[in-house]
């Protein structure tokens, strides 16, 4: 989806989305290939999520969204997150490198999982005026995809990767619970049940460090 400005132009035409994509690809190539400075490169993702694009100050989906009670700074931050949300599928897909050995558990735990959790919460809450940036089922697809990758990572021989998976499961549980509380509770019930089941196994069948990661997350 593309944002629509007050003069009817599409924000995707200004290169902002392409810039985000290029930054992410450069970062992905590093932290998905076990580069020595992979953690530092992954922090580019955190910087993107903290980006508040002032040129998009006047972007809105309809005029009623201007009465949402948000100050300009808050609205800019939400829009910045929504721009990054256009790339959420790609961010989740990087976790396949955690399973394949291309991504370290530290990068997945400290950067990728929190970023995914944060973006999923943005989609779950569907703030007024921003909900039309994605389909209603997008968050379900993203949670299902990330959950599948987390379950695979739990079987890794590397304890750091299992810790990253436990951290991601907690983030997914939070996003799914929020989405369920805002509607489509029946749709989310089975997903939440499965995530809780995996977390129970983390707390009973894994090493103390994995259990502590689940508790601390």
Coordinates of C-alpha atoms in Angstrom, one line a residue:
X1 CA 0.0 0.0 0.0
X2 CA 1.1 3.6 -0.5
X3 CA 0.4 6.6 1.6
X4 CA -1.7 9.4 0.2
X5 CA -0.7 13.0 0.7
X6 CA -3.1 16.0 1.1
X7 CA -2.6 16.9 -2.5
X8 CA -3.4 13.4 -3.7
X9 CA 0.2 12.3 -4.5
X10 CA 1.6 9.0 -3.5
X11 CA 4.4 9.0 -1.1
X12 CA 6.0 6.0 -2.8
X13 CA 6.9 8.4 -5.7
X14 CA 9.4 10.4 -3.6
X15 CA 11.8 7.5 -3.2
X16 CA 11.3 7.2 0.5
X17 CA 10.2 3.6 0.3
X18 CA 13.0 2.7 -2.1
X19 CA 15.5 4.3 0.3
X20 CA 14.2 2.2 3.2
X21 CA 14.4 -0.9 1.0
X22 CA 18.0 -0.1 0.0
X23 CA 19.0 0.5 3.6
X24 CA 17.4 -2.8 4.7
X25 CA 18.9 -4.8 1.9
X26 CA 22.4 -3.5 2.7
X27 CA 21.9 -4.3 6.3
X28 CA 20.4 -7.8 5.5
X29 CA 23.4 -8.7 3.4
X30 CA 25.6 -8.2 6.4
X31 CA 23.7 -9.6 9.4
X32 CA 22.3 -12.5 7.4
X33 CA 25.8 -13.5 6.3
X34 CA 27.5 -13.7 9.7
X35 CA 29.7 -10.6 9.0
X36 CA 32.0 -9.8 11.9
X37 CA 30.1 -6.5 12.5
X38 CA 26.7 -8.1 11.9
X39 CA 25.2 -6.7 15.1
X40 CA 26.2 -3.1 14.2
X41 CA 24.7 -3.5 10.8
X42 CA 21.4 -4.8 12.2
X43 CA 21.1 -1.7 14.3
X44 CA 20.3 0.1 11.1
X45 CA 16.9 -1.5 11.4
X46 CA 16.4 0.0 14.9
X47 CA 17.4 3.4 13.4
X48 CA 14.7 3.0 10.7
X49 CA 12.1 2.3 13.3
X50 CA 13.0 5.4 15.3
X51 CA 12.9 7.6 12.1
X52 CA 10.4 10.4 12.2
X53 CA 10.1 11.7 8.7
X54 CA 9.2 15.4 8.9
X55 CA 8.4 15.6 5.1
X56 CA 5.4 13.3 5.8
X57 CA 4.0 15.6 8.5
X58 CA 0.8 16.3 6.5
X59 CA 0.2 12.8 5.3
X60 CA -3.2 11.4 6.3
X61 CA -5.7 9.0 4.9
X62 CA -8.8 11.2 5.6
X63 CA -9.3 14.5 7.3
X64 CA -10.9 12.9 10.4
X65 CA -7.6 11.3 11.2
X66 CA -6.3 14.8 12.2
X67 CA -8.6 14.7 15.2
X68 CA -7.1 11.5 16.6
X69 CA -5.7 13.2 19.7
X70 CA -2.1 12.7 18.6
X71 CA 0.4 15.6 18.6
X72 CA 2.5 16.1 15.5
X73 CA 5.6 14.3 16.9
X74 CA 3.5 11.2 17.8
X75 CA 1.9 11.2 14.4
X76 CA 5.3 11.4 12.7
X77 CA 6.6 8.5 14.7
X78 CA 3.6 6.3 13.8
X79 CA 4.0 7.2 10.1
X80 CA 7.7 6.3 10.3
X81 CA 6.8 2.9 11.7
X82 CA 4.2 2.4 9.0
X83 CA 6.7 3.1 6.3
X84 CA 8.9 0.3 7.8
X85 CA 5.9 -1.9 8.1
X86 CA 5.9 -2.0 4.3
X87 CA 8.9 -4.2 4.7
X88 CA 7.8 -6.4 7.6
X89 CA 7.5 -9.5 5.5
X90 CA 11.1 -9.2 4.5
X91 CA 12.2 -8.5 8.0
X92 CA 10.5 -11.7 9.2
X93 CA 11.9 -13.7 6.4
X94 CA 15.5 -12.9 7.6
X95 CA 14.8 -15.2 10.5
X96 CA 15.1 -18.1 8.1
X97 CA 18.8 -17.3 8.2
X98 CA 18.8 -17.9 11.9
X99 CA 17.7 -21.5 11.2
X100 CA 20.1 -21.9 8.3
X101 CA 23.1 -20.6 10.3
X102 CA 23.5 -17.2 8.5
X103 CA 22.3 -15.1 11.4
X104 CA 23.6 -15.1 15.0
X105 CA 21.3 -15.6 17.9
X106 CA 22.4 -12.3 19.3
X107 CA 21.2 -10.3 16.3
X108 CA 17.9 -12.2 16.2
X109 CA 17.3 -11.7 20.0
X110 CA 18.4 -8.1 20.4
X111 CA 17.3 -6.5 17.2
X112 CA 15.1 -8.6 14.9
X113 CA 12.6 -10.0 17.4
X114 CA 12.0 -6.6 19.1
X115 CA 11.5 -4.9 15.7
X116 CA 9.0 -7.6 14.6
X117 CA 7.1 -7.3 17.8
X118 CA 7.0 -3.5 17.6
X119 CA 5.7 -3.5 14.0
X120 CA 3.2 -6.2 14.7
X121 CA 1.8 -4.1 17.6
X122 CA 1.4 -1.2 15.2
X123 CA -0.6 -3.3 12.9
X124 CA -2.6 -4.8 15.7
X125 CA -3.7 -1.5 17.2
X126 CA -4.8 -0.1 13.8
X127 CA -4.7 3.5 14.9
X128 CA -7.3 5.7 13.3
X129 CA -6.3 6.9 9.8
X130 CA -3.5 4.4 9.5
X131 CA -5.4 1.1 9.3
X132 CA -5.9 1.2 5.6
X133 CA -2.1 1.0 5.0
X134 CA -2.5 -2.8 5.3
X135 CA -5.1 -5.6 5.0
X136 CA -6.9 -6.9 8.1
X137 CA -5.4 -10.3 7.5
X138 CA -1.8 -9.0 7.1
X139 CA -1.0 -9.3 10.8
X140 CA -2.3 -12.9 10.9
X141 CA -0.1 -13.9 8.0
X142 CA 2.9 -12.2 9.6
X143 CA 2.3 -13.8 13.0
X144 CA 1.9 -17.3 11.4
X145 CA 5.1 -16.9 9.4
X146 CA 7.1 -15.7 12.3
X147 CA 5.7 -18.4 14.5
X148 CA 6.7 -21.1 12.1
X149 CA 10.2 -19.8 12.0
X150 CA 10.3 -19.5 15.8
X151 CA 9.2 -23.1 16.2
X152 CA 12.0 -24.3 13.8
X153 CA 14.6 -22.3 15.7
X154 CA 13.6 -24.0 19.0
X155 CA 15.0 -27.2 17.6
X156 CA 18.4 -25.7 16.9
X157 CA 21.4 -27.2 18.6
X158 CA 22.7 -23.6 19.3
X159 CA 21.3 -22.4 22.7
X160 CA 21.6 -18.8 21.6
X161 CA 19.2 -19.4 18.7
X162 CA 16.8 -21.2 21.0
X163 CA 16.9 -18.1 23.3
X164 CA 16.2 -15.9 20.3
X165 CA 13.2 -18.1 19.5
X166 CA 11.8 -17.8 23.0
X167 CA 12.2 -14.1 22.8
X168 CA 10.3 -14.0 19.5
X169 CA 7.5 -16.2 20.9
X170 CA 6.9 -13.7 23.7
X171 CA 6.7 -10.9 21.2
X172 CA 4.3 -12.8 19.0
X173 CA 2.1 -13.7 22.0
X174 CA 1.9 -10.0 22.9
X175 CA 0.9 -8.9 19.4
X176 CA -1.6 -11.8 19.0
X177 CA -3.2 -11.0 22.4
X178 CA -3.6 -7.3 21.5
X179 CA -5.1 -8.2 18.1
X180 CA -7.5 -10.6 19.8
X181 CA -8.7 -8.0 22.3
X182 CA -9.5 -5.7 19.4
X183 CA -11.5 -8.1 17.4
X184 CA -11.6 -11.5 15.6
X185 CA -11.0 -13.2 18.9
X186 CA -12.1 -16.6 17.6
X187 CA -9.5 -16.3 14.8
X188 CA -6.7 -15.7 17.2
X189 CA -7.7 -18.2 19.9
X190 CA -5.9 -21.2 18.3
X191 CA -2.8 -19.2 17.5
X192 CA -2.5 -17.9 21.0
X193 CA -3.0 -21.4 22.4
X194 CA -0.2 -22.8 20.1
X195 CA 2.2 -20.0 21.1
X196 CA 1.5 -20.6 24.8
X197 CA 2.2 -24.3 24.3
X198 CA 5.6 -23.6 22.8
X199 CA 6.4 -21.2 25.6
X200 CA 5.5 -23.8 28.2
X201 CA 8.0 -26.1 26.5
X202 CA 10.6 -23.4 26.7
X203 CA 9.9 -23.1 30.4
X204 CA 10.0 -26.9 31.1
X205 CA 12.1 -28.7 28.5
X206 CA 15.0 -26.3 27.7
X207 CA 18.2 -25.2 29.5
X208 CA 18.0 -22.7 32.3
X209 CA 19.3 -19.9 30.0
X210 CA 16.4 -20.5 27.6
X211 CA 13.9 -20.5 30.5
X212 CA 15.4 -17.3 31.8
X213 CA 15.2 -15.7 28.4
X214 CA 11.5 -16.5 28.2
X215 CA 10.9 -15.1 31.7
X216 CA 12.9 -11.9 31.1
X217 CA 11.2 -11.3 27.7

